[in-house]
Short mmCIF file of C-alpha atoms and ligand atoms in Angstrom, two decimals:
data_model
loop_
_atom_site.label_atom_id
_atom_site.label_comp_id
_atom_site.label_asym_id
_atom_site.label_seq_id
_atom_site.Cartn_x
_atom_site.Cartn_y
_atom_site.Cartn_z
CA MET A 12 26.55 19.91 -19.79
CA LYS A 13 25.91 19.29 -16.30
CA PRO A 14 21.67 20.16 -15.99
CA ARG A 15 20.87 23.21 -14.18
CA ASN A 16 19.09 21.95 -11.14
CA PRO A 17 18.15 18.13 -10.22
CA VAL A 18 14.88 18.46 -11.05
CA SER A 19 15.82 18.64 -15.01
CA ARG A 20 16.82 15.31 -14.62
CA ARG A 21 12.94 14.04 -14.79
CA VAL A 22 10.85 13.69 -17.02
CA PHE A 23 8.79 17.50 -17.40
CA LEU A 24 5.69 16.36 -18.95
CA SER A 25 3.92 20.10 -19.41
CA ILE A 26 0.83 20.47 -20.41
CA LEU A 27 -0.42 22.52 -23.68
CA GLY A 28 -3.37 24.03 -24.41
CA SER A 29 -5.59 21.29 -25.23
CA ALA A 30 -4.23 18.42 -22.85
CA SER A 31 -1.34 17.99 -25.00
CA ILE A 32 1.79 17.48 -23.36
CA ALA A 33 5.49 18.70 -24.49
CA VAL A 34 7.65 15.67 -22.87
CA GLY A 35 11.47 16.53 -22.25
CA CYS A 36 14.16 15.74 -20.27
CA ALA A 37 17.15 17.16 -19.52
CA ARG A 38 20.31 15.06 -18.87
CA SER A 39 24.36 15.38 -18.15
CA GLU A 40 26.47 14.88 -20.98
CA SER A 41 27.59 11.44 -19.85
CA GLU A 42 24.35 10.02 -19.21
CA ALA A 43 22.86 11.28 -22.30
CA GLU A 44 25.51 8.95 -23.79
CA ARG A 45 24.41 6.16 -21.74
CA ALA A 46 21.23 6.67 -22.83
CA THR A 47 21.58 7.22 -26.60
CA SER A 48 23.06 2.91 -26.25
CA LYS A 49 19.31 1.95 -24.93
CA PRO A 50 16.06 2.22 -27.15
CA GLY A 51 13.21 3.84 -25.56
CA SER A 52 15.19 5.29 -22.98
CA ALA A 53 15.06 8.78 -21.55
CA ASN A 54 16.57 11.07 -23.90
CA ASP A 55 14.75 9.43 -27.08
CA THR A 56 12.16 10.64 -24.28
CA ALA A 57 12.96 13.96 -24.53
CA ARG A 58 13.57 13.80 -28.56
CA ARG A 59 9.52 13.08 -28.16
CA ALA A 60 6.87 14.74 -30.23
CA PRO A 61 5.24 16.16 -27.83
CA LYS A 62 1.98 13.79 -26.76
CA LYS A 63 -1.78 13.94 -25.21
CA LEU A 64 -1.98 13.19 -22.49
CA SER A 65 -4.19 10.12 -23.59
CA GLU A 66 -0.81 9.44 -24.98
CA ILE A 67 1.17 8.96 -21.92
CA VAL A 68 2.71 5.40 -21.19
CA ILE A 69 2.06 4.44 -16.90
CA GLY A 70 3.81 1.00 -15.68
CA PHE A 71 1.91 -0.01 -12.72
CA SER A 72 4.11 -2.71 -10.65
CA GLN A 73 1.04 -4.38 -7.91
CA THR A 74 1.86 -6.68 -5.37
CA GLY A 75 -0.62 -9.48 -6.40
CA ALA A 76 -4.36 -10.07 -5.30
CA GLU A 77 -3.96 -11.52 -2.01
CA SER A 78 -6.77 -9.49 -0.51
CA SER A 79 -9.63 -7.99 -0.65
CA TRP A 80 -7.75 -4.43 -0.03
CA ARG A 81 -5.41 -5.17 -2.52
CA VAL A 82 -8.76 -6.14 -5.17
CA ALA A 83 -9.86 -2.89 -4.47
CA HIS A 84 -6.31 -1.35 -4.95
CA SER A 85 -5.77 -2.08 -8.48
CA LYS A 86 -10.10 -1.65 -9.15
CA SER A 87 -9.28 2.05 -8.18
CA VAL A 88 -6.29 2.64 -10.52
CA GLN A 89 -7.73 1.06 -12.87
CA GLU A 90 -10.76 2.75 -12.92
CA GLU A 91 -9.24 6.05 -12.47
CA ALA A 92 -6.45 6.03 -15.72
CA GLU A 93 -9.49 4.73 -17.54
CA LYS A 94 -11.53 7.85 -16.36
CA ARG A 95 -8.74 9.84 -17.32
CA LYS A 96 -8.05 8.23 -20.64
CA ILE A 97 -4.25 7.37 -19.53
CA GLN A 98 -2.35 3.73 -20.73
CA LEU A 99 -1.74 1.76 -17.62
CA LEU A 100 0.33 -1.15 -18.43
CA PHE A 101 -0.68 -2.99 -15.30
CA ALA A 102 1.41 -5.85 -14.11
CA ASP A 103 0.75 -8.53 -11.38
CA GLY A 104 3.96 -9.66 -9.85
CA GLN A 105 1.44 -12.67 -7.56
CA ASN A 106 2.96 -11.60 -4.42
CA VAL A 107 6.94 -12.37 -5.67
CA HIS A 108 8.83 -9.75 -4.51
CA ASN A 109 11.31 -11.02 -7.69
CA ASN A 110 8.37 -11.08 -10.20
CA GLN A 111 8.13 -6.95 -9.20
CA ILE A 112 11.84 -6.07 -9.63
CA ASN A 113 11.17 -7.81 -12.99
CA ALA A 114 8.70 -5.55 -14.35
CA VAL A 115 9.79 -2.50 -13.32
CA ASN A 116 13.26 -3.30 -15.47
CA GLY A 117 10.47 -4.11 -18.31
CA PHE A 118 9.03 -0.57 -17.48
CA ILE A 119 12.28 0.82 -17.58
CA THR A 120 13.50 -0.58 -21.09
CA LYS A 121 10.18 -0.04 -22.39
CA GLY A 122 10.64 3.80 -21.60
CA VAL A 123 6.86 4.26 -20.33
CA ASP A 124 6.31 7.89 -19.05
CA ILE A 125 6.07 7.24 -15.10
CA ILE A 126 6.36 4.01 -13.23
CA VAL A 127 3.60 3.10 -10.47
CA ILE A 128 4.83 0.73 -7.95
CA ALA A 129 3.02 -0.73 -4.53
CA PRO A 130 6.15 -2.86 -3.31
CA GLN A 131 5.45 -6.29 -1.61
CA GLU A 132 8.80 -6.16 -0.11
CA SER A 133 10.08 -3.14 1.51
CA LEU A 134 13.64 -3.90 0.87
CA GLY A 135 15.91 -4.70 -2.50
CA TRP A 136 14.29 -1.96 -4.64
CA LYS A 137 17.67 0.40 -4.55
CA PRO A 138 19.08 -0.79 -7.94
CA THR A 139 16.00 -0.58 -10.44
CA LEU A 140 14.82 2.76 -8.93
CA LYS A 141 18.73 4.25 -9.88
CA GLU A 142 17.94 2.58 -12.56
CA ALA A 143 14.62 4.49 -13.57
CA LYS A 144 15.87 7.55 -12.15
CA ARG A 145 19.11 6.75 -14.80
CA ALA A 146 16.35 6.93 -17.74
CA GLY A 147 14.88 9.98 -16.14
CA ILE A 148 11.55 7.90 -15.20
CA PRO A 149 10.35 9.75 -12.03
CA VAL A 150 8.88 6.63 -9.80
CA VAL A 151 5.35 6.95 -7.23
CA LEU A 152 5.12 5.01 -4.46
CA THR A 153 1.58 3.66 -3.19
CA SER A 154 -0.09 1.39 -0.52
CA ARG A 155 3.71 0.69 1.08
CA GLY A 156 7.35 2.04 1.96
CA VAL A 157 10.74 0.85 0.10
CA ASP A 158 13.74 1.58 2.31
CA ALA A 159 15.86 3.96 -0.05
CA ASP A 160 17.07 7.31 -0.39
CA GLU A 161 14.29 9.42 -0.86
CA ASP A 162 15.48 10.70 -4.01
CA LEU A 163 14.54 7.62 -5.94
CA TYR A 164 11.52 8.55 -6.03
CA GLU A 165 9.06 11.05 -6.29
CA THR A 166 6.35 10.29 -3.35
CA VAL A 167 5.24 7.24 -1.98
CA LEU A 168 0.85 7.70 -1.00
CA VAL A 169 -0.03 5.83 1.94
CA ALA A 170 -2.21 5.62 4.96
CA ASP A 171 -0.11 6.88 8.57
CA PHE A 172 0.59 2.67 9.89
CA VAL A 173 1.70 3.14 13.35
CA TRP A 174 -1.04 5.69 13.83
CA GLU A 175 -3.63 2.13 12.37
CA GLY A 176 -2.03 0.35 14.96
CA ARG A 177 -1.83 2.78 17.47
CA GLN A 178 -5.46 2.64 17.46
CA ALA A 179 -6.13 -0.93 17.46
CA GLY A 180 -4.62 -1.14 20.73
CA GLU A 181 -6.00 1.54 22.28
CA TRP A 182 -9.66 0.15 21.01
CA LEU A 183 -8.51 -3.26 22.65
CA ALA A 184 -7.52 -0.84 26.00
CA LYS A 185 -10.14 0.12 26.51
CA GLN A 186 -12.38 -2.79 25.54
CA THR A 187 -10.63 -5.00 28.23
CA ASN A 188 -10.04 -2.68 30.45
CA GLY A 189 -6.45 -2.80 29.95
CA SER A 190 -6.03 -6.85 31.14
CA ALA A 191 -6.09 -8.87 27.51
CA ARG A 192 -3.97 -12.29 26.28
CA ILE A 193 -3.45 -11.81 22.16
CA ILE A 194 -2.77 -13.08 19.14
CA GLU A 195 -1.34 -11.18 17.04
CA LEU A 196 -1.12 -12.06 12.89
CA VAL A 197 1.49 -9.95 11.32
CA GLY A 198 1.23 -9.10 7.71
CA THR A 199 3.98 -9.73 5.42
CA PRO A 200 7.45 -9.10 7.11
CA ALA A 201 9.11 -7.41 4.91
CA ALA A 202 6.64 -5.26 4.02
CA ASP A 203 6.67 -1.84 5.59
CA VAL A 204 3.14 -1.57 6.69
CA ALA A 205 3.86 -4.72 8.46
CA THR A 206 5.76 -3.32 10.96
CA MET A 207 4.54 -0.06 11.32
CA ARG A 208 0.83 -1.81 12.78
CA LYS A 209 3.00 -3.81 14.65
CA ALA A 210 5.09 -0.91 16.26
CA GLY A 211 2.16 1.34 16.70
CA PHE A 212 -0.03 -1.41 18.40
CA ALA A 213 2.65 -2.26 20.91
CA GLU A 214 3.86 1.53 21.17
CA ALA A 215 -0.57 1.39 22.84
CA ILE A 216 -0.88 -1.82 24.64
CA ALA A 217 3.15 -1.05 26.38
CA LYS A 218 0.65 1.19 28.79
CA HIS A 219 -0.97 -1.65 29.99
CA PRO A 220 0.68 -4.04 31.66
CA ASP A 221 -1.66 -6.71 31.99
CA MET A 222 -2.07 -6.75 28.02
CA LYS A 223 0.23 -9.28 26.70
CA ILE A 224 1.09 -10.35 23.12
CA ILE A 225 1.27 -14.57 23.83
CA ALA A 226 2.14 -15.10 20.09
CA SER A 227 2.93 -13.23 16.82
CA GLN A 228 2.92 -14.94 13.65
CA SER A 229 2.68 -13.88 10.12
CA GLY A 230 -0.70 -14.77 7.97
CA ASP A 231 0.95 -12.96 4.46
CA PHE A 232 -2.02 -10.32 4.29
CA THR A 233 -4.43 -13.64 3.54
CA ARG A 234 -7.51 -15.23 4.58
CA THR A 235 -5.99 -18.82 4.09
CA LYS A 236 -2.70 -18.03 6.38
CA GLY A 237 -4.87 -16.76 9.15
CA LYS A 238 -6.47 -19.24 9.62
CA ALA A 239 -3.87 -21.86 9.13
CA VAL A 240 -1.45 -20.17 11.55
CA MET A 241 -5.36 -19.13 14.26
CA GLU A 242 -5.81 -23.23 14.14
CA THR A 243 -2.50 -23.53 15.32
CA LEU A 244 -1.58 -21.08 17.74
CA LEU A 245 -5.78 -21.90 19.54
CA SER A 246 -4.69 -25.52 20.34
CA ALA A 247 -1.43 -23.86 21.55
CA HIS A 248 -2.98 -21.64 23.81
CA LYS A 249 -6.17 -23.43 24.64
CA GLY A 250 -8.22 -21.29 26.92
CA GLU A 251 -6.01 -18.63 26.83
CA ILE A 252 -6.68 -16.36 24.56
CA ASN A 253 -9.35 -13.40 24.45
CA ALA A 254 -8.40 -11.21 21.67
CA VAL A 255 -6.97 -10.89 17.69
CA TYR A 256 -5.19 -8.25 16.32
CA ALA A 257 -4.94 -8.90 12.59
CA HIS A 258 -2.89 -6.51 10.66
CA ASN A 259 -5.73 -6.92 7.88
CA ASP A 260 -9.27 -7.92 7.77
CA ASP A 261 -8.61 -10.64 5.06
CA MET A 262 -6.40 -12.33 7.86
CA ALA A 263 -9.37 -11.44 11.30
CA LEU A 264 -12.08 -13.36 8.58
CA GLY A 265 -9.49 -15.91 8.38
CA ALA A 266 -8.93 -16.01 12.33
CA ILE A 267 -12.85 -15.78 12.91
CA GLN A 268 -13.09 -19.08 11.10
CA ALA A 269 -10.71 -20.73 12.98
CA ILE A 270 -12.05 -19.24 16.01
CA GLU A 271 -15.47 -21.00 15.17
CA ALA A 272 -14.08 -24.21 14.44
CA ALA A 273 -12.66 -24.56 17.62
CA GLY A 274 -16.09 -23.84 18.68
CA LEU A 275 -16.06 -19.94 20.51
CA LYS A 276 -17.95 -17.47 19.63
CA PRO A 277 -15.24 -14.45 17.57
CA GLY A 278 -16.37 -11.05 19.13
CA LYS A 279 -17.89 -12.80 22.40
CA ASP A 280 -15.39 -15.26 23.29
CA ILE A 281 -12.44 -13.96 21.35
CA LEU A 282 -12.52 -9.93 20.48
CA VAL A 283 -11.44 -9.03 17.12
CA VAL A 284 -9.69 -6.34 15.97
CA SER A 285 -7.95 -5.80 12.29
CA VAL A 286 -7.54 -3.23 9.64
CA ASP A 287 -8.45 -2.15 6.64
CA ALA A 288 -12.31 -1.50 6.67
CA VAL A 289 -13.15 -4.02 3.35
CA LYS A 290 -17.04 -4.68 3.10
CA PRO A 291 -16.36 -8.23 3.92
CA ALA A 292 -15.29 -6.84 7.33
CA PHE A 293 -18.40 -5.05 7.49
CA GLU A 294 -20.46 -7.78 7.43
CA ALA A 295 -18.74 -9.58 9.48
CA MET A 296 -19.27 -7.17 12.36
CA ILE A 297 -22.84 -7.07 11.02
CA GLU A 298 -22.79 -10.78 11.96
CA GLY A 299 -21.43 -9.48 15.40
CA LYS A 300 -18.40 -11.74 14.45
CA LEU A 301 -15.86 -8.97 14.08
CA ASN A 302 -15.68 -6.04 16.81
CA ALA A 303 -14.09 -3.16 15.31
CA THR A 304 -11.63 -2.30 11.88
CA VAL A 305 -9.59 0.23 11.40
CA GLU A 306 -9.84 2.10 7.86
CA CYS A 307 -7.25 1.85 5.42
CA SER A 308 -8.39 3.65 2.36
CA ALA A 309 -8.23 1.72 -0.69
CA VAL A 310 -9.01 4.11 -3.25
CA HIS A 311 -5.96 5.71 -4.18
CA GLY A 312 -7.23 5.96 -8.10
CA PRO A 313 -7.92 10.14 -7.85
CA LEU A 314 -5.10 11.08 -5.56
CA LEU A 315 -2.55 8.88 -7.10
CA PHE A 316 -3.17 9.95 -10.54
CA ASP A 317 -3.74 14.17 -9.43
CA THR A 318 -0.62 13.02 -8.01
CA ILE A 319 0.71 12.00 -11.30
CA GLU A 320 -0.55 15.11 -12.82
CA LYS A 321 1.24 17.94 -10.47
CA ILE A 322 4.40 15.67 -11.03
CA ALA A 323 3.83 16.60 -14.20
CA ARG A 324 3.43 20.17 -14.47
CA GLY A 325 7.18 19.48 -12.65
CA GLU A 326 5.00 21.19 -9.39
CA LYS A 327 6.84 19.88 -5.73
CA VAL A 328 4.74 17.10 -4.58
CA PRO A 329 5.33 16.52 -0.78
CA LYS A 330 7.54 13.15 -0.31
CA ARG A 331 5.24 11.17 1.35
CA THR A 332 1.12 11.69 1.27
CA ILE A 333 -0.72 10.32 4.65
CA VAL A 334 -4.00 8.79 3.06
CA PRO A 335 -6.64 9.56 6.53
CA GLY A 336 -8.37 6.96 8.02
CA LYS A 337 -11.02 6.17 10.54
CA VAL A 338 -12.05 3.46 13.28
CA PHE A 339 -15.27 1.73 12.47
CA GLU A 340 -16.80 -0.57 15.75
CA ARG A 341 -19.41 -2.90 15.50
CA ASP A 342 -22.71 -1.74 16.64
CA GLN A 343 -21.87 1.25 13.76
CA ALA A 344 -21.53 -1.04 11.01
CA ALA A 345 -25.86 -1.97 9.61
CA ALA A 346 -25.91 1.47 9.34
CA LEU A 347 -22.68 2.34 7.27
CA ILE A 348 -22.29 -0.56 5.24
CA SER A 349 -24.17 0.64 2.41
CA THR A 350 -21.40 3.73 2.45
CA ARG A 351 -18.42 2.18 2.33
CA PRO A 352 -16.78 2.00 -1.80
CA TYR A 353 -14.72 -0.99 -0.76
C1 GZL B 430 -1.77 -0.85 3.11
C2 GZL B 430 -1.28 -2.11 2.53
C3 GZL B 430 -1.79 -3.45 2.72
C4 GZL B 430 -3.46 -3.88 3.20
C5 GZL B 430 -4.02 -5.64 3.12
O1 GZL B 430 -1.78 0.09 2.07
O2 GZL B 430 -0.27 -2.39 2.20
O3 GZL B 430 -1.54 -4.64 1.84
O4 GZL B 430 -4.02 -3.55 4.38
C6 GZL B 430 -2.71 -5.64 1.73
O5 GZL B 430 -4.61 -5.99 2.99
O6 GZL B 430 -2.72 -6.77 1.30
#
């Protein structure tokens, strides 16, 4: 029997009365046959007794803890699950792509109700996402996207990374009257967020022929690597550099340490602009060492769980849910740091 409409292959969670949940999944015969051979498959889900919201199990595969932003992101998701009394299985990928693939395959075997992924890398997800679909388990992406057909996931919850890169480029163009020798510290190269922040920045500075990226290297979104890369580039380009664009605050803070170690004044001799707007970046702006940061909110928890509950009710959700941000500059930092949520 072919499911009447494609949506029927998703796990349906309809909230009945006192937040109890009926979990069911209509499947085509061939899928039903396939599913019955595996314990904990969606077919079993279809036979599961109605669940209370608090009995739903979510499998969350997180990249790791590479940056202050990521730590705040994990905290936001875990606190929201706690608040809504929804069971969250948290798998720390330790920034290794294959760890995440293994974790998600484990969630599928276990037969969780919904899978949430913050992907370290964008490539290599298709087979695993197809397996989740076959098992009737909806997938929600958060903080980064994947290179896979849209019908393999419900929605991706991200910022507009191209906009972020563009804001950084436009800010720097204004500060330098369109004349700069720039070091770019790139995030994890295989992550869409790095590709997009790079593209947005390049688009903005392309309007200014005298703004040149003299070197672009990955610091993998970490403070340690940001510092190491900046040390190398400072000695390779002695006296040439007057600006740094870092794809996240952690790499910018590492670069600031390297600039100071080289006897230069970050924020003055070399302007520094980055993305995320984490509290340590506000502290660096108050010290005058970071000039600006483009906010990429890490507080995904509330919106993520609202989205999950919409999917559960069978409501349509947009394929891409954009989390808005804004630009913060050095002279605003002291007044705003106490209001920062992460
Ligand atoms: C953005 C997120 C990025 C942050 C970095 O959504 O994927 O990864 O900007 C983090 O700090 O490492």
